[in-house]
Amino acid sequence: ALIDDLPNIVDRLVGAGLNVFISTGGWVFSEEFARRLHPECTVNVSIDGATEATHDRIRGRRGSFAKCMTALSALNAIAADRRRAGKRPNEFGPDMVLVRSNFDEAHRLLGAVTRRFPELQFARFGAVAPIGLASRECFESELLTPEQLSKLSSPSFEEELRLCTRPEVRLE
């Protein structure tokens, strides 16, 4: 299966000089799989809320938040092991797509994951775009309001987020 061979594919891509990023919702992500990843591969864990209720509702799949937390735990443990051994750890962090109903959870999510996963190096936040699943008419009510879009693009939003995390965590 492709997922089983992905670490080998990543090795070849990194060996060819490419930057490799993997995004996961955690469903097929295990500690064993993570240990096989090349240390120069960056892993984004896609999280849609600070709580299980919000994340699982947006994803439409029960247990999804727990899978994300398990993936972050595995990545954190592996990064700590590699750092103790004097090796380079994988960069990893949450990638949160903001929608109307989770916008106010960004700060809480950032604070929670940076406290729980001390090896985490970055956090990404972006606005939902009306493409793919988000282009469905039923999703229109989840698109950010003009006020939320304005706040997201303001310097004060990043300043507020910065107060929720460690200084070394990159906000993107």
JSON list of C-alpha atoms in Angstrom, two decimals:
[
{"chain": "A", "resi": 1, "resn": "ALA", "atom": "CA", "xyz": [0.00, 0.00, 0.00]},
{"chain": "A", "resi": 2, "resn": "LEU", "atom": "CA", "xyz": [1.14, 3.56, -0.67]},
{"chain": "A", "resi": 3, "resn": "ILE", "atom": "CA", "xyz": [1.06, 4.53, 3.01]},
{"chain": "A", "resi": 4, "resn": "ASP", "atom": "CA", "xyz": [3.42, 1.66, 3.87]},
{"chain": "A", "resi": 5, "resn": "ASP", "atom": "CA", "xyz": [5.90, 2.78, 1.22]},
{"chain": "A", "resi": 6, "resn": "LEU", "atom": "CA", "xyz": [5.61, 6.50, 1.98]},
{"chain": "A", "resi": 7, "resn": "PRO", "atom": "CA", "xyz": [8.72, 6.66, 4.20]},
{"chain": "A", "resi": 8, "resn": "ASN", "atom": "CA", "xyz": [10.77, 5.18, 1.33]},
{"chain": "A", "resi": 9, "resn": "ILE", "atom": "CA", "xyz": [9.27, 7.68, -1.09]},
{"chain": "A", "resi": 10, "resn": "VAL", "atom": "CA", "xyz": [10.05, 10.52, 1.33]},
{"chain": "A", "resi": 11, "resn": "ASP", "atom": "CA", "xyz": [13.65, 9.29, 1.64]},
{"chain": "A", "resi": 12, "resn": "ARG", "atom": "CA", "xyz": [14.07, 9.43, -2.14]},
{"chain": "A", "resi": 13, "resn": "LEU", "atom": "CA", "xyz": [12.51, 12.90, -2.38]},
{"chain": "A", "resi": 14, "resn": "VAL", "atom": "CA", "xyz": [14.67, 14.30, 0.44]},
{"chain": "A", "resi": 15, "resn": "GLY", "atom": "CA", "xyz": [17.70, 12.61, -1.15]},
{"chain": "A", "resi": 16, "resn": "ALA", "atom": "CA", "xyz": [16.90, 14.48, -4.36]},
{"chain": "A", "resi": 17, "resn": "GLY", "atom": "CA", "xyz": [17.01, 17.77, -2.45]},
{"chain": "A", "resi": 18, "resn": "LEU", "atom": "CA", "xyz": [13.28, 18.39, -2.14]},
{"chain": "A", "resi": 19, "resn": "ASN", "atom": "CA", "xyz": [11.49, 19.73, 0.94]},
{"chain": "A", "resi": 20, "resn": "VAL", "atom": "CA", "xyz": [8.84, 17.21, 1.95]},
{"chain": "A", "resi": 21, "resn": "PHE", "atom": "CA", "xyz": [5.72, 17.98, 3.95]},
{"chain": "A", "resi": 22, "resn": "ILE", "atom": "CA", "xyz": [3.16, 15.40, 5.03]},
{"chain": "A", "resi": 23, "resn": "SER", "atom": "CA", "xyz": [-0.30, 16.37, 6.23]},
{"chain": "A", "resi": 24, "resn": "THR", "atom": "CA", "xyz": [-2.30, 13.93, 8.30]},
{"chain": "A", "resi": 25, "resn": "GLY", "atom": "CA", "xyz": [-5.55, 13.72, 10.17]},
{"chain": "A", "resi": 26, "resn": "GLY", "atom": "CA", "xyz": [-3.98, 10.93, 12.20]},
{"chain": "A", "resi": 27, "resn": "TRP", "atom": "CA", "xyz": [-6.15, 8.05, 10.97]},
{"chain": "A", "resi": 28, "resn": "VAL", "atom": "CA", "xyz": [-3.37, 5.97, 9.43]},
{"chain": "A", "resi": 29, "resn": "PHE", "atom": "CA", "xyz": [-0.51, 7.56, 11.37]},
{"chain": "A", "resi": 30, "resn": "SER", "atom": "CA", "xyz": [1.26, 5.38, 13.91]},
{"chain": "A", "resi": 31, "resn": "GLU", "atom": "CA", "xyz": [4.39, 5.78, 16.00]},
{"chain": "A", "resi": 32, "resn": "GLU", "atom": "CA", "xyz": [6.01, 3.00, 13.98]},
{"chain": "A", "resi": 33, "resn": "PHE", "atom": "CA", "xyz": [5.22, 4.89, 10.75]},
{"chain": "A", "resi": 34, "resn": "ALA", "atom": "CA", "xyz": [6.51, 8.17, 12.22]},
{"chain": "A", "resi": 35, "resn": "ARG", "atom": "CA", "xyz": [9.78, 6.56, 13.32]},
{"chain": "A", "resi": 36, "resn": "ARG", "atom": "CA", "xyz": [10.38, 5.51, 9.69]},
{"chain": "A", "resi": 37, "resn": "LEU", "atom": "CA", "xyz": [10.06, 9.07, 8.36]},
{"chain": "A", "resi": 38, "resn": "HIS", "atom": "CA", "xyz": [13.17, 10.89, 7.25]},
{"chain": "A", "resi": 39, "resn": "PRO", "atom": "CA", "xyz": [14.09, 13.51, 9.89]},
{"chain": "A", "resi": 40, "resn": "GLU", "atom": "CA", "xyz": [13.92, 16.27, 7.28]},
{"chain": "A", "resi": 41, "resn": "CYS", "atom": "CA", "xyz": [10.26, 15.51, 6.55]},
{"chain": "A", "resi": 42, "resn": "THR", "atom": "CA", "xyz": [7.87, 18.05, 8.12]},
{"chain": "A", "resi": 43, "resn": "VAL", "atom": "CA", "xyz": [4.57, 16.71, 9.45]},
{"chain": "A", "resi": 44, "resn": "ASN", "atom": "CA", "xyz": [1.43, 18.86, 9.63]},
{"chain": "A", "resi": 45, "resn": "VAL", "atom": "CA", "xyz": [-1.34, 17.46, 11.81]},
{"chain": "A", "resi": 46, "resn": "SER", "atom": "CA", "xyz": [-4.63, 18.89, 10.58]},
{"chain": "A", "resi": 47, "resn": "ILE", "atom": "CA", "xyz": [-6.79, 19.92, 13.54]},
{"chain": "A", "resi": 48, "resn": "ASP", "atom": "CA", "xyz": [-10.13, 21.71, 13.19]},
{"chain": "A", "resi": 49, "resn": "GLY", "atom": "CA", "xyz": [-10.85, 22.66, 16.79]},
{"chain": "A", "resi": 50, "resn": "ALA", "atom": "CA", "xyz": [-9.57, 22.93, 20.32]},
{"chain": "A", "resi": 51, "resn": "THR", "atom": "CA", "xyz": [-12.11, 20.38, 21.51]},
{"chain": "A", "resi": 52, "resn": "GLU", "atom": "CA", "xyz": [-13.13, 16.93, 20.45]},
{"chain": "A", "resi": 53, "resn": "ALA", "atom": "CA", "xyz": [-16.71, 18.13, 19.94]},
{"chain": "A", "resi": 54, "resn": "THR", "atom": "CA", "xyz": [-15.74, 20.93, 17.53]},
{"chain": "A", "resi": 55, "resn": "HIS", "atom": "CA", "xyz": [-13.13, 18.98, 15.60]},
{"chain": "A", "resi": 56, "resn": "ASP", "atom": "CA", "xyz": [-15.22, 15.82, 15.18]},
{"chain": "A", "resi": 57, "resn": "ARG", "atom": "CA", "xyz": [-18.30, 17.84, 14.14]},
{"chain": "A", "resi": 58, "resn": "ILE", "atom": "CA", "xyz": [-16.37, 19.72, 11.46]},
{"chain": "A", "resi": 59, "resn": "ARG", "atom": "CA", "xyz": [-14.68, 16.54, 10.24]},
{"chain": "A", "resi": 60, "resn": "GLY", "atom": "CA", "xyz": [-17.92, 14.60, 10.37]},
{"chain": "A", "resi": 61, "resn": "ARG", "atom": "CA", "xyz": [-16.08, 11.68, 11.91]},
{"chain": "A", "resi": 62, "resn": "ARG", "atom": "CA", "xyz": [-16.19, 10.62, 15.52]},
{"chain": "A", "resi": 63, "resn": "GLY", "atom": "CA", "xyz": [-12.82, 9.88, 17.08]},
{"chain": "A", "resi": 64, "resn": "SER", "atom": "CA", "xyz": [-10.97, 12.15, 14.67]},
{"chain": "A", "resi": 65, "resn": "PHE", "atom": "CA", "xyz": [-9.70, 14.54, 17.37]},
{"chain": "A", "resi": 66, "resn": "ALA", "atom": "CA", "xyz": [-8.31, 11.63, 19.37]},
{"chain": "A", "resi": 67, "resn": "LYS", "atom": "CA", "xyz": [-6.43, 10.40, 16.27]},
{"chain": "A", "resi": 68, "resn": "CYS", "atom": "CA", "xyz": [-4.84, 13.85, 15.87]},
{"chain": "A", "resi": 69, "resn": "MET", "atom": "CA", "xyz": [-3.75, 13.90, 19.49]},
{"chain": "A", "resi": 70, "resn": "THR", "atom": "CA", "xyz": [-2.30, 10.38, 19.14]},
{"chain": "A", "resi": 71, "resn": "ALA", "atom": "CA", "xyz": [-0.32, 11.49, 16.07]},
{"chain": "A", "resi": 72, "resn": "LEU", "atom": "CA", "xyz": [1.01, 14.56, 17.91]},
{"chain": "A", "resi": 73, "resn": "SER", "atom": "CA", "xyz": [1.94, 12.38, 20.91]},
{"chain": "A", "resi": 74, "resn": "ALA", "atom": "CA", "xyz": [3.89, 9.98, 18.69]},
{"chain": "A", "resi": 75, "resn": "LEU", "atom": "CA", "xyz": [5.69, 12.82, 16.92]},
{"chain": "A", "resi": 76, "resn": "ASN", "atom": "CA", "xyz": [6.49, 14.48, 20.24]},
{"chain": "A", "resi": 77, "resn": "ALA", "atom": "CA", "xyz": [7.93, 11.27, 21.73]},
{"chain": "A", "resi": 78, "resn": "ILE", "atom": "CA", "xyz": [10.03, 10.57, 18.65]},
{"chain": "A", "resi": 79, "resn": "ALA", "atom": "CA", "xyz": [11.33, 14.14, 18.51]},
{"chain": "A", "resi": 80, "resn": "ALA", "atom": "CA", "xyz": [12.34, 13.93, 22.17]},
{"chain": "A", "resi": 81, "resn": "ASP", "atom": "CA", "xyz": [14.09, 10.58, 21.58]},
{"chain": "A", "resi": 82, "resn": "ARG", "atom": "CA", "xyz": [15.97, 11.92, 18.56]},
{"chain": "A", "resi": 83, "resn": "ARG", "atom": "CA", "xyz": [16.97, 15.12, 20.36]},
{"chain": "A", "resi": 84, "resn": "ARG", "atom": "CA", "xyz": [18.31, 13.12, 23.36]},
{"chain": "A", "resi": 85, "resn": "ALA", "atom": "CA", "xyz": [20.32, 10.98, 20.95]},
{"chain": "A", "resi": 86, "resn": "GLY", "atom": "CA", "xyz": [21.82, 14.09, 19.35]},
{"chain": "A", "resi": 87, "resn": "LYS", "atom": "CA", "xyz": [19.86, 13.56, 16.13]},
{"chain": "A", "resi": 88, "resn": "ARG", "atom": "CA", "xyz": [17.66, 15.93, 14.18]},
{"chain": "A", "resi": 89, "resn": "PRO", "atom": "CA", "xyz": [13.95, 15.50, 14.97]},
{"chain": "A", "resi": 90, "resn": "ASN", "atom": "CA", "xyz": [11.16, 15.89, 12.46]},
{"chain": "A", "resi": 91, "resn": "GLU", "atom": "CA", "xyz": [9.51, 19.28, 12.55]},
{"chain": "A", "resi": 92, "resn": "PHE", "atom": "CA", "xyz": [5.84, 18.91, 13.37]},
{"chain": "A", "resi": 93, "resn": "GLY", "atom": "CA", "xyz": [2.89, 20.98, 14.44]},
{"chain": "A", "resi": 94, "resn": "PRO", "atom": "CA", "xyz": [-0.83, 21.59, 14.06]},
{"chain": "A", "resi": 95, "resn": "ASP", "atom": "CA", "xyz": [-2.37, 23.03, 10.94]},
{"chain": "A", "resi": 96, "resn": "MET", "atom": "CA", "xyz": [-5.75, 24.57, 11.77]},
{"chain": "A", "resi": 97, "resn": "VAL", "atom": "CA", "xyz": [-8.10, 25.68, 9.02]},
{"chain": "A", "resi": 98, "resn": "LEU", "atom": "CA", "xyz": [-10.28, 28.36, 10.55]},
{"chain": "A", "resi": 99, "resn": "VAL", "atom": "CA", "xyz": [-14.01, 28.37, 9.88]},
{"chain": "A", "resi": 100, "resn": "ARG", "atom": "CA", "xyz": [-16.75, 30.45, 11.43]},
{"chain": "A", "resi": 101, "resn": "SER", "atom": "CA", "xyz": [-17.50, 27.96, 14.23]},
{"chain": "A", "resi": 102, "resn": "ASN", "atom": "CA", "xyz": [-13.89, 27.25, 15.28]},
{"chain": "A", "resi": 103, "resn": "PHE", "atom": "CA", "xyz": [-12.36, 30.71, 14.83]},
{"chain": "A", "resi": 104, "resn": "ASP", "atom": "CA", "xyz": [-12.57, 31.57, 18.51]},
{"chain": "A", "resi": 105, "resn": "GLU", "atom": "CA", "xyz": [-10.83, 28.30, 19.45]},
{"chain": "A", "resi": 106, "resn": "ALA", "atom": "CA", "xyz": [-7.51, 29.10, 17.75]},
{"chain": "A", "resi": 107, "resn": "HIS", "atom": "CA", "xyz": [-5.95, 30.56, 20.89]},
{"chain": "A", "resi": 108, "resn": "ARG", "atom": "CA", "xyz": [-7.15, 27.70, 23.08]},
{"chain": "A", "resi": 109, "resn": "LEU", "atom": "CA", "xyz": [-5.89, 25.07, 20.63]},
{"chain": "A", "resi": 110, "resn": "LEU", "atom": "CA", "xyz": [-2.48, 26.72, 20.37]},
{"chain": "A", "resi": 111, "resn": "GLY", "atom": "CA", "xyz": [-2.10, 27.00, 24.14]},
{"chain": "A", "resi": 112, "resn": "ALA", "atom": "CA", "xyz": [-3.20, 23.40, 24.71]},
{"chain": "A", "resi": 113, "resn": "VAL", "atom": "CA", "xyz": [-0.98, 21.75, 22.11]},
{"chain": "A", "resi": 114, "resn": "THR", "atom": "CA", "xyz": [2.14, 23.74, 22.92]},
{"chain": "A", "resi": 115, "resn": "ARG", "atom": "CA", "xyz": [1.81, 22.86, 26.60]},
{"chain": "A", "resi": 116, "resn": "ARG", "atom": "CA", "xyz": [1.06, 19.18, 25.92]},
{"chain": "A", "resi": 117, "resn": "PHE", "atom": "CA", "xyz": [3.68, 18.67, 23.19]},
{"chain": "A", "resi": 118, "resn": "PRO", "atom": "CA", "xyz": [6.89, 20.47, 24.15]},
{"chain": "A", "resi": 119, "resn": "GLU", "atom": "CA", "xyz": [8.78, 19.30, 21.04]},
{"chain": "A", "resi": 120, "resn": "LEU", "atom": "CA", "xyz": [6.28, 20.97, 18.68]},
{"chain": "A", "resi": 121, "resn": "GLN", "atom": "CA", "xyz": [8.02, 23.57, 16.48]},
{"chain": "A", "resi": 122, "resn": "PHE", "atom": "CA", "xyz": [5.26, 25.41, 14.60]},
{"chain": "A", "resi": 123, "resn": "ALA", "atom": "CA", "xyz": [1.55, 26.10, 14.33]},
{"chain": "A", "resi": 124, "resn": "ARG", "atom": "CA", "xyz": [-0.22, 27.05, 11.12]},
{"chain": "A", "resi": 125, "resn": "PHE", "atom": "CA", "xyz": [-3.52, 28.88, 10.84]},
{"chain": "A", "resi": 126, "resn": "GLY", "atom": "CA", "xyz": [-5.40, 29.65, 7.66]},
{"chain": "A", "resi": 127, "resn": "ALA", "atom": "CA", "xyz": [-8.84, 30.55, 6.43]},
{"chain": "A", "resi": 128, "resn": "VAL", "atom": "CA", "xyz": [-11.11, 28.02, 4.79]},
{"chain": "A", "resi": 129, "resn": "ALA", "atom": "CA", "xyz": [-11.45, 28.54, 1.04]},
{"chain": "A", "resi": 130, "resn": "PRO", "atom": "CA", "xyz": [-14.74, 27.69, -0.68]},
{"chain": "A", "resi": 131, "resn": "ILE", "atom": "CA", "xyz": [-13.31, 24.80, -2.70]},
{"chain": "A", "resi": 132, "resn": "GLY", "atom": "CA", "xyz": [-13.60, 21.03, -2.32]},
{"chain": "A", "resi": 133, "resn": "LEU", "atom": "CA", "xyz": [-15.91, 20.06, 0.55]},
{"chain": "A", "resi": 134, "resn": "ALA", "atom": "CA", "xyz": [-16.12, 23.72, 1.57]},
{"chain": "A", "resi": 135, "resn": "SER", "atom": "CA", "xyz": [-17.70, 24.60, -1.78]},
{"chain": "A", "resi": 136, "resn": "ARG", "atom": "CA", "xyz": [-20.90, 22.72, -0.91]},
{"chain": "A", "resi": 137, "resn": "GLU", "atom": "CA", "xyz": [-23.88, 24.96, -0.30]},
{"chain": "A", "resi": 138, "resn": "CYS", "atom": "CA", "xyz": [-24.36, 23.46, 3.16]},
{"chain": "A", "resi": 139, "resn": "PHE", "atom": "CA", "xyz": [-20.88, 24.68, 4.15]},
{"chain": "A", "resi": 140, "resn": "GLU", "atom": "CA", "xyz": [-21.54, 28.32, 3.26]},
{"chain": "A", "resi": 141, "resn": "SER", "atom": "CA", "xyz": [-22.49, 29.10, 6.87]},
{"chain": "A", "resi": 142, "resn": "GLU", "atom": "CA", "xyz": [-18.97, 28.03, 7.95]},
{"chain": "A", "resi": 143, "resn": "LEU", "atom": "CA", "xyz": [-17.09, 30.52, 5.75]},
{"chain": "A", "resi": 144, "resn": "LEU", "atom": "CA", "xyz": [-15.41, 33.21, 7.82]},
{"chain": "A", "resi": 145, "resn": "THR", "atom": "CA", "xyz": [-17.29, 36.47, 8.29]},
{"chain": "A", "resi": 146, "resn": "PRO", "atom": "CA", "xyz": [-15.72, 39.67, 6.94]},
{"chain": "A", "resi": 147, "resn": "GLU", "atom": "CA", "xyz": [-14.89, 40.61, 10.55]},
{"chain": "A", "resi": 148, "resn": "GLN", "atom": "CA", "xyz": [-13.14, 37.27, 11.17]},
{"chain": "A", "resi": 149, "resn": "LEU", "atom": "CA", "xyz": [-11.16, 37.59, 7.92]},
{"chain": "A", "resi": 150, "resn": "SER", "atom": "CA", "xyz": [-10.09, 41.08, 8.90]},
{"chain": "A", "resi": 151, "resn": "LYS", "atom": "CA", "xyz": [-9.02, 39.91, 12.36]},
{"chain": "A", "resi": 152, "resn": "LEU", "atom": "CA", "xyz": [-7.13, 36.92, 10.93]},
{"chain": "A", "resi": 153, "resn": "SER", "atom": "CA", "xyz": [-5.07, 39.19, 8.68]},
{"chain": "A", "resi": 154, "resn": "SER", "atom": "CA", "xyz": [-4.35, 41.78, 11.38]},
{"chain": "A", "resi": 155, "resn": "PRO", "atom": "CA", "xyz": [-1.03, 41.93, 13.26]},
{"chain": "A", "resi": 156, "resn": "SER", "atom": "CA", "xyz": [-2.97, 41.85, 16.54]},
{"chain": "A", "resi": 157, "resn": "PHE", "atom": "CA", "xyz": [-4.20, 38.30, 15.81]},
{"chain": "A", "resi": 158, "resn": "GLU", "atom": "CA", "xyz": [-0.64, 36.98, 15.64]},
{"chain": "A", "resi": 159, "resn": "GLU", "atom": "CA", "xyz": [0.26, 38.98, 18.74]},
{"chain": "A", "resi": 160, "resn": "GLU", "atom": "CA", "xyz": [-2.67, 37.38, 20.61]},
{"chain": "A", "resi": 161, "resn": "LEU", "atom": "CA", "xyz": [-1.61, 33.92, 19.43]},
{"chain": "A", "resi": 162, "resn": "ARG", "atom": "CA", "xyz": [1.98, 34.61, 20.45]},
{"chain": "A", "resi": 163, "resn": "LEU", "atom": "CA", "xyz": [0.80, 35.12, 24.05]},
{"chain": "A", "resi": 164, "resn": "CYS", "atom": "CA", "xyz": [-0.60, 31.55, 24.04]},
{"chain": "A", "resi": 165, "resn": "THR", "atom": "CA", "xyz": [2.60, 29.73, 23.16]},
{"chain": "A", "resi": 166, "resn": "ARG", "atom": "CA", "xyz": [6.31, 29.38, 23.77]},
{"chain": "A", "resi": 167, "resn": "PRO", "atom": "CA", "xyz": [8.57, 31.97, 22.12]},
{"chain": "A", "resi": 168, "resn": "GLU", "atom": "CA", "xyz": [10.37, 29.38, 19.95]},
{"chain": "A", "resi": 169, "resn": "VAL", "atom": "CA", "xyz": [7.15, 28.08, 18.32]},
{"chain": "A", "resi": 170, "resn": "ARG", "atom": "CA", "xyz": [6.83, 29.52, 14.80]},
{"chain": "A", "resi": 171, "resn": "LEU", "atom": "CA", "xyz": [3.43, 30.87, 13.86]},
{"chain": "A", "resi": 172, "resn": "GLU", "atom": "CA", "xyz": [2.64, 30.54, 10.18]}
]
